[in-house]
Amino acid sequence: MESRERGITVLMLPWLGHGHISPFLELGKRLARKGLSIYLCSTPANFISVKQTLVNNPSIKTIEMHLPDLPELPPQHHTTNGLPPNLLPTLKRAFDMAAPNFSDILRSLKPDLLMYDFIQYWAPQVALSQNVPAVFFITAGAATSCYLFYEQFNPNSPFPFPEIYVTDFEKSKREHSAKVNAHGMKLAERIISCARQSHEVVLIKSCNEIEGKYINYLSALCQKTVLPVGSLVSETVYSEENDHAKIFEWLDKKDKASTVFVSFGSECFLPKEEMEEMASGLELSCVNFIWVARPPTGDKFLGGLLKELRERVGAEKGMILETWAPQLRILSHSSIGGFVSHCGWGSVMEAMTFGVPIIAIPMQYDQPLNARVVQEAGVGEEVKRGRNGKLEMGEIAKVIRKTVVDKDGDEVRRKTKYLSDTISDKGDKDVDIVVKELYKLCNI
C-alpha cells in the first residue's frame, strides 16, 4: 500500500469474552503491520487469556478498563471465560455501567477511530460526543448477521435465502431476542443499534469466497458498506516444539488426509447418549481419528465410555484427548482429512483456511445456520439427525467416510482445497481495502 504521512490510532473495544477478543486482536495485528497504531481496551481478567499473544505482538498496546465494583461480580469474573451462566446479565450490566470510565479513556487517548463490538451500543454514542468516528466490527458470519437483521431492517420481506433456512435457528433467534438483558435492552436491540450507529462502514469476520452474497445482502440491509476482513485465523500455529509432542508424533505416522479431527469447542458438550453414538460412529467409520472429548470432571460414565473405545479401536487407530488441544496446529497437519465440528464460526474459518472439509454436527446459537452455509458452499456435509433429533452412529460413520475416504466425497475435497488456496493467494487484500476505508473515515 502507498505510504501515508502518519498512521491513524485505533482504539478497539471488544465484548468481554475470548471468542471476541481473539478476532479483534488478530485484526489488530494485521492493521498494525499496515502502520496503524492499535490499542486494545478490556478488563485485566481478559488480558490474562491473551497474555502470550500480546507479548509476541508488542506493537499492540493495551488499556485496562475497570468495571464498577459489584458484590456478586468480583474482578476475576469480569470476563465470560469461566463465568457462571447466571452472572452473564450482571456482567452486561457492569459493562454498561463502565461507559463513563470508557469515556475518560477515550478522552485521554484521543484516538482517530473507535472499533467496537455488538453489546456496547453506548460506545459509538460516547465516541460521537467526542467527534471520534466509530466502526462496528461483527465477529460472527454474514449469513448469521443477515438472519438477525433482516426482520428489523426489512420487516415486510421474507428471508431471501431459503436454502439455508433453519427452523431450529429461527426458534433460537426468537427466544434469544426476546430475553431482556441489562438495562432493559434486548440483545437484538443492542446489535441493531450497534449496526445503525456505525460510521459509513461495517466490518465483518468473513470472506467473499464463502459468503459473498450474504455480505452483499447485509450491506443492502444496513445501507452501509460491509467490508470483509478475512478469516482472521491466528498466524501463530506452532507452539513450543515439545508442547503436545505425543499428538504430533502420532499424526506424523498417518497417511496424508487419512485422519479425522473431532472437536466441539469449549462450550458445547454432547449428552451421554450422543457421546455413545459418536464413539460408535467413529469406530464404525474405520477412519483414523483424534477426538477432543473432554467429559465433565468426575463423570464416571463418560470416562468409562472413552476407556472402552480406546480398548476397542487401539492406540494406533484413535487418539482420545480429555483436555485442551492445539486445534490450529492439528488442523494444519497434513494427515488431517476431515473435521467433525459444531460449526462455531471461528472453527469454520479455521477449517477453510487449512483446507479441511467439515463433518458438521451443529448444536446451538448460530451453528445450525453455519452448517448450512458450509454445505451450500460444498466444503462439508451435515450429519443428519434421526426422527427424534438425536445423532445416530450409522449416519456419523457414513458422512465421515464420504468426506475423508470415499469416491463420492471427491468434489467436497476439491472445493475445500480450492477455497483454501484462494484464501492463501489473496493474502491481506481484504485488510488493505479496510485500511484504505479507515483512512477515509478519519479524513487522512
PDB file of N, CA, C and O in Angstrom, residues 343-379:
ATOM      1  N   CYS A 343     -19.412 -26.365  14.243  1.00  0.00           N
ATOM      2  CA  CYS A 343     -19.597 -25.251  13.301  1.00  0.00           C
ATOM      3  C   CYS A 343     -19.717 -23.898  14.002  1.00  0.00           C
ATOM      4  O   CYS A 343     -20.467 -23.020  13.547  1.00  0.00           O
ATOM      5  N   GLY A 344     -18.991 -23.713  15.083  1.00  0.00           N
ATOM      6  CA  GLY A 344     -18.779 -22.357  15.548  1.00  0.00           C
ATOM      7  C   GLY A 344     -18.054 -21.593  14.442  1.00  0.00           C
ATOM      8  O   GLY A 344     -17.253 -22.188  13.705  1.00  0.00           O
ATOM      9  N   TRP A 345     -18.329 -20.292  14.301  1.00  0.00           N
ATOM     10  CA  TRP A 345     -17.809 -19.569  13.132  1.00  0.00           C
ATOM     11  C   TRP A 345     -16.279 -19.556  13.097  1.00  0.00           C
ATOM     12  O   TRP A 345     -15.674 -19.668  12.028  1.00  0.00           O
ATOM     13  N   GLY A 346     -15.639 -19.457  14.262  1.00  0.00           N
ATOM     14  CA  GLY A 346     -14.182 -19.491  14.298  1.00  0.00           C
ATOM     15  C   GLY A 346     -13.643 -20.808  13.762  1.00  0.00           C
ATOM     16  O   GLY A 346     -12.682 -20.838  12.981  1.00  0.00           O
ATOM     17  N   SER A 347     -14.267 -21.922  14.148  1.00  0.00           N
ATOM     18  CA  SER A 347     -13.831 -23.240  13.683  1.00  0.00           C
ATOM     19  C   SER A 347     -14.051 -23.396  12.181  1.00  0.00           C
ATOM     20  O   SER A 347     -13.230 -24.003  11.483  1.00  0.00           O
ATOM     21  N   VAL A 348     -15.163 -22.863  11.671  1.00  0.00           N
ATOM     22  CA  VAL A 348     -15.422 -22.926  10.225  1.00  0.00           C
ATOM     23  C   VAL A 348     -14.321 -22.191   9.464  1.00  0.00           C
ATOM     24  O   VAL A 348     -13.767 -22.698   8.482  1.00  0.00           O
ATOM     25  N   MET A 349     -13.974 -20.987   9.920  1.00  0.00           N
ATOM     26  CA  MET A 349     -12.944 -20.203   9.241  1.00  0.00           C
ATOM     27  C   MET A 349     -11.580 -20.895   9.300  1.00  0.00           C
ATOM     28  O   MET A 349     -10.809 -20.861   8.342  1.00  0.00           O
ATOM     29  N   GLU A 350     -11.289 -21.539  10.422  1.00  0.00           N
ATOM     30  CA  GLU A 350     -10.017 -22.249  10.546  1.00  0.00           C
ATOM     31  C   GLU A 350      -9.956 -23.434   9.584  1.00  0.00           C
ATOM     32  O   GLU A 350      -8.941 -23.650   8.913  1.00  0.00           O
ATOM     33  N   ALA A 351     -11.039 -24.192   9.499  1.00  0.00           N
ATOM     34  CA  ALA A 351     -11.072 -25.340   8.591  1.00  0.00           C
ATOM     35  C   ALA A 351     -10.907 -24.902   7.144  1.00  0.00           C
ATOM     36  O   ALA A 351     -10.171 -25.526   6.366  1.00  0.00           O
ATOM     37  N   MET A 352     -11.582 -23.828   6.756  1.00  0.00           N
ATOM     38  CA  MET A 352     -11.478 -23.353   5.381  1.00  0.00           C
ATOM     39  C   MET A 352     -10.077 -22.830   5.068  1.00  0.00           C
ATOM     40  O   MET A 352      -9.554 -23.022   3.968  1.00  0.00           O
ATOM     41  N   THR A 353      -9.449 -22.173   6.028  1.00  0.00           N
ATOM     42  CA  THR A 353      -8.099 -21.653   5.820  1.00  0.00           C
ATOM     43  C   THR A 353      -7.114 -22.789   5.567  1.00  0.00           C
ATOM     44  O   THR A 353      -6.232 -22.679   4.702  1.00  0.00           O
ATOM     45  N   PHE A 354      -7.272 -23.903   6.292  1.00  0.00           N
ATOM     46  CA  PHE A 354      -6.327 -25.013   6.148  1.00  0.00           C
ATOM     47  C   PHE A 354      -6.812 -26.086   5.173  1.00  0.00           C
ATOM     48  O   PHE A 354      -6.151 -27.112   5.004  1.00  0.00           O
ATOM     49  N   GLY A 355      -7.953 -25.858   4.523  1.00  0.00           N
ATOM     50  CA  GLY A 355      -8.420 -26.781   3.500  1.00  0.00           C
ATOM     51  C   GLY A 355      -8.905 -28.115   4.027  1.00  0.00           C
ATOM     52  O   GLY A 355      -8.703 -29.149   3.385  1.00  0.00           O
ATOM     53  N   VAL A 356      -9.580 -28.094   5.184  1.00  0.00           N
ATOM     54  CA  VAL A 356     -10.082 -29.334   5.794  1.00  0.00           C
ATOM     55  C   VAL A 356     -11.599 -29.388   5.667  1.00  0.00           C
ATOM     56  O   VAL A 356     -12.301 -28.540   6.232  1.00  0.00           O
ATOM     57  N   PRO A 357     -12.162 -30.374   4.950  1.00  0.00           N
ATOM     58  CA  PRO A 357     -13.626 -30.495   4.831  1.00  0.00           C
ATOM     59  C   PRO A 357     -14.283 -30.710   6.190  1.00  0.00           C
ATOM     60  O   PRO A 357     -13.692 -31.333   7.085  1.00  0.00           O
ATOM     61  N   ILE A 358     -15.515 -30.209   6.335  1.00  0.00           N
ATOM     62  CA  ILE A 358     -16.203 -30.250   7.622  1.00  0.00           C
ATOM     63  C   ILE A 358     -17.296 -31.316   7.645  1.00  0.00           C
ATOM     64  O   ILE A 358     -18.100 -31.411   6.710  1.00  0.00           O
ATOM     65  N   ILE A 359     -17.304 -32.120   8.702  1.00  0.00           N
ATOM     66  CA  ILE A 359     -18.426 -33.004   9.022  1.00  0.00           C
ATOM     67  C   ILE A 359     -19.196 -32.254  10.110  1.00  0.00           C
ATOM     68  O   ILE A 359     -18.752 -32.173  11.259  1.00  0.00           O
ATOM     69  N   ALA A 360     -20.317 -31.659   9.753  1.00  0.00           N
ATOM     70  CA  ALA A 360     -20.997 -30.705  10.625  1.00  0.00           C
ATOM     71  C   ALA A 360     -21.966 -31.377  11.589  1.00  0.00           C
ATOM     72  O   ALA A 360     -22.851 -32.122  11.162  1.00  0.00           O
ATOM     73  N   ILE A 361     -21.789 -31.095  12.892  1.00  0.00           N
ATOM     74  CA  ILE A 361     -22.732 -31.529  13.919  1.00  0.00           C
ATOM     75  C   ILE A 361     -23.056 -30.300  14.771  1.00  0.00           C
ATOM     76  O   ILE A 361     -22.529 -30.130  15.876  1.00  0.00           O
ATOM     77  N   PRO A 362     -23.918 -29.403  14.252  1.00  0.00           N
ATOM     78  CA  PRO A 362     -24.236 -28.173  14.990  1.00  0.00           C
ATOM     79  C   PRO A 362     -25.109 -28.458  16.204  1.00  0.00           C
ATOM     80  O   PRO A 362     -25.843 -29.452  16.227  1.00  0.00           O
ATOM     81  N   MET A 363     -25.037 -27.570  17.207  1.00  0.00           N
ATOM     82  CA  MET A 363     -25.789 -27.779  18.436  1.00  0.00           C
ATOM     83  C   MET A 363     -26.638 -26.585  18.839  1.00  0.00           C
ATOM     84  O   MET A 363     -27.781 -26.741  19.245  1.00  0.00           O
ATOM     85  N   GLN A 364     -26.099 -25.357  18.777  1.00  0.00           N
ATOM     86  CA  GLN A 364     -26.817 -24.218  19.330  1.00  0.00           C
ATOM     87  C   GLN A 364     -26.368 -22.921  18.653  1.00  0.00           C
ATOM     88  O   GLN A 364     -25.492 -22.920  17.795  1.00  0.00           O
ATOM     89  N   TYR A 365     -27.013 -21.827  19.062  1.00  0.00           N
ATOM     90  CA  TYR A 365     -26.664 -20.477  18.599  1.00  0.00           C
ATOM     91  C   TYR A 365     -26.682 -20.422  17.069  1.00  0.00           C
ATOM     92  O   TYR A 365     -27.639 -20.828  16.437  1.00  0.00           O
ATOM     93  N   ASP A 366     -25.606 -19.912  16.477  1.00  0.00           N
ATOM     94  CA  ASP A 366     -25.540 -19.758  15.024  1.00  0.00           C
ATOM     95  C   ASP A 366     -25.056 -21.018  14.320  1.00  0.00           C
ATOM     96  O   ASP A 366     -24.973 -21.050  13.085  1.00  0.00           O
ATOM     97  N   GLN A 367     -24.756 -22.061  15.073  1.00  0.00           N
ATOM     98  CA  GLN A 367     -24.117 -23.241  14.479  1.00  0.00           C
ATOM     99  C   GLN A 367     -24.959 -23.944  13.412  1.00  0.00           C
ATOM    100  O   GLN A 367     -24.421 -24.333  12.359  1.00  0.00           O
ATOM    101  N   PRO A 368     -26.284 -24.155  13.602  1.00  0.00           N
ATOM    102  CA  PRO A 368     -27.067 -24.794  12.535  1.00  0.00           C
ATOM    103  C   PRO A 368     -27.023 -24.017  11.223  1.00  0.00           C
ATOM    104  O   PRO A 368     -26.943 -24.604  10.146  1.00  0.00           O
ATOM    105  N   LEU A 369     -27.053 -22.688  11.330  1.00  0.00           N
ATOM    106  CA  LEU A 369     -27.011 -21.886  10.115  1.00  0.00           C
ATOM    107  C   LEU A 369     -25.634 -21.945   9.472  1.00  0.00           C
ATOM    108  O   LEU A 369     -25.508 -22.054   8.243  1.00  0.00           O
ATOM    109  N   ASN A 370     -24.584 -21.901  10.277  1.00  0.00           N
ATOM    110  CA  ASN A 370     -23.226 -22.016   9.735  1.00  0.00           C
ATOM    111  C   ASN A 370     -23.042 -23.352   9.024  1.00  0.00           C
ATOM    112  O   ASN A 370     -22.371 -23.430   7.988  1.00  0.00           O
ATOM    113  N   ALA A 371     -23.645 -24.416   9.568  1.00  0.00           N
ATOM    114  CA  ALA A 371     -23.549 -25.736   8.943  1.00  0.00           C
ATOM    115  C   ALA A 371     -24.197 -25.725   7.564  1.00  0.00           C
ATOM    116  O   ALA A 371     -23.679 -26.334   6.616  1.00  0.00           O
ATOM    117  N   ARG A 372     -25.332 -25.018   7.428  1.00  0.00           N
ATOM    118  CA  ARG A 372     -25.988 -24.920   6.121  1.00  0.00           C
ATOM    119  C   ARG A 372     -25.128 -24.141   5.130  1.00  0.00           C
ATOM    120  O   ARG A 372     -25.072 -24.473   3.942  1.00  0.00           O
ATOM    121  N   VAL A 373     -24.470 -23.092   5.603  1.00  0.00           N
ATOM    122  CA  VAL A 373     -23.583 -22.307   4.744  1.00  0.00           C
ATOM    123  C   VAL A 373     -22.433 -23.180   4.243  1.00  0.00           C
ATOM    124  O   VAL A 373     -22.068 -23.148   3.064  1.00  0.00           O
ATOM    125  N   VAL A 374     -21.866 -23.980   5.140  1.00  0.00           N
ATOM    126  CA  VAL A 374     -20.777 -24.888   4.786  1.00  0.00           C
ATOM    127  C   VAL A 374     -21.239 -25.881   3.719  1.00  0.00           C
ATOM    128  O   VAL A 374     -20.555 -26.106   2.714  1.00  0.00           O
ATOM    129  N   GLN A 375     -22.423 -26.469   3.921  1.00  0.00           N
ATOM    130  CA  GLN A 375     -22.924 -27.461   2.969  1.00  0.00           C
ATOM    131  C   GLN A 375     -23.273 -26.820   1.635  1.00  0.00           C
ATOM    132  O   GLN A 375     -22.987 -27.382   0.574  1.00  0.00           O
ATOM    133  N   GLU A 376     -23.864 -25.624   1.680  1.00  0.00           N
ATOM    134  CA  GLU A 376     -24.220 -24.933   0.434  1.00  0.00           C
ATOM    135  C   GLU A 376     -22.971 -24.592  -0.377  1.00  0.00           C
ATOM    136  O   GLU A 376     -22.971 -24.661  -1.603  1.00  0.00           O
ATOM    137  N   ALA A 377     -21.885 -24.234   0.311  1.00  0.00           N
ATOM    138  CA  ALA A 377     -20.635 -23.897  -0.373  1.00  0.00           C
ATOM    139  C   ALA A 377     -19.912 -25.132  -0.894  1.00  0.00           C
ATOM    140  O   ALA A 377     -18.938 -25.022  -1.638  1.00  0.00           O
ATOM    141  N   GLY A 378     -20.393 -26.315  -0.490  1.00  0.00           N
ATOM    142  CA  GLY A 378     -19.800 -27.552  -0.976  1.00  0.00           C
ATOM    143  C   GLY A 378     -18.496 -27.925  -0.313  1.00  0.00           C
ATOM    144  O   GLY A 378     -17.708 -28.696  -0.868  1.00  0.00           O
ATOM    145  N   VAL A 379     -18.259 -27.388   0.908  1.00  0.00           N
ATOM    146  CA  VAL A 379     -16.989 -27.653   1.588  1.00  0.00           C
ATOM    147  C   VAL A 379     -17.195 -28.519   2.839  1.00  0.00           C
ATOM    148  O   VAL A 379     -16.322 -28.576   3.710  1.00  0.00           O
TER     149      VAL A 379
END
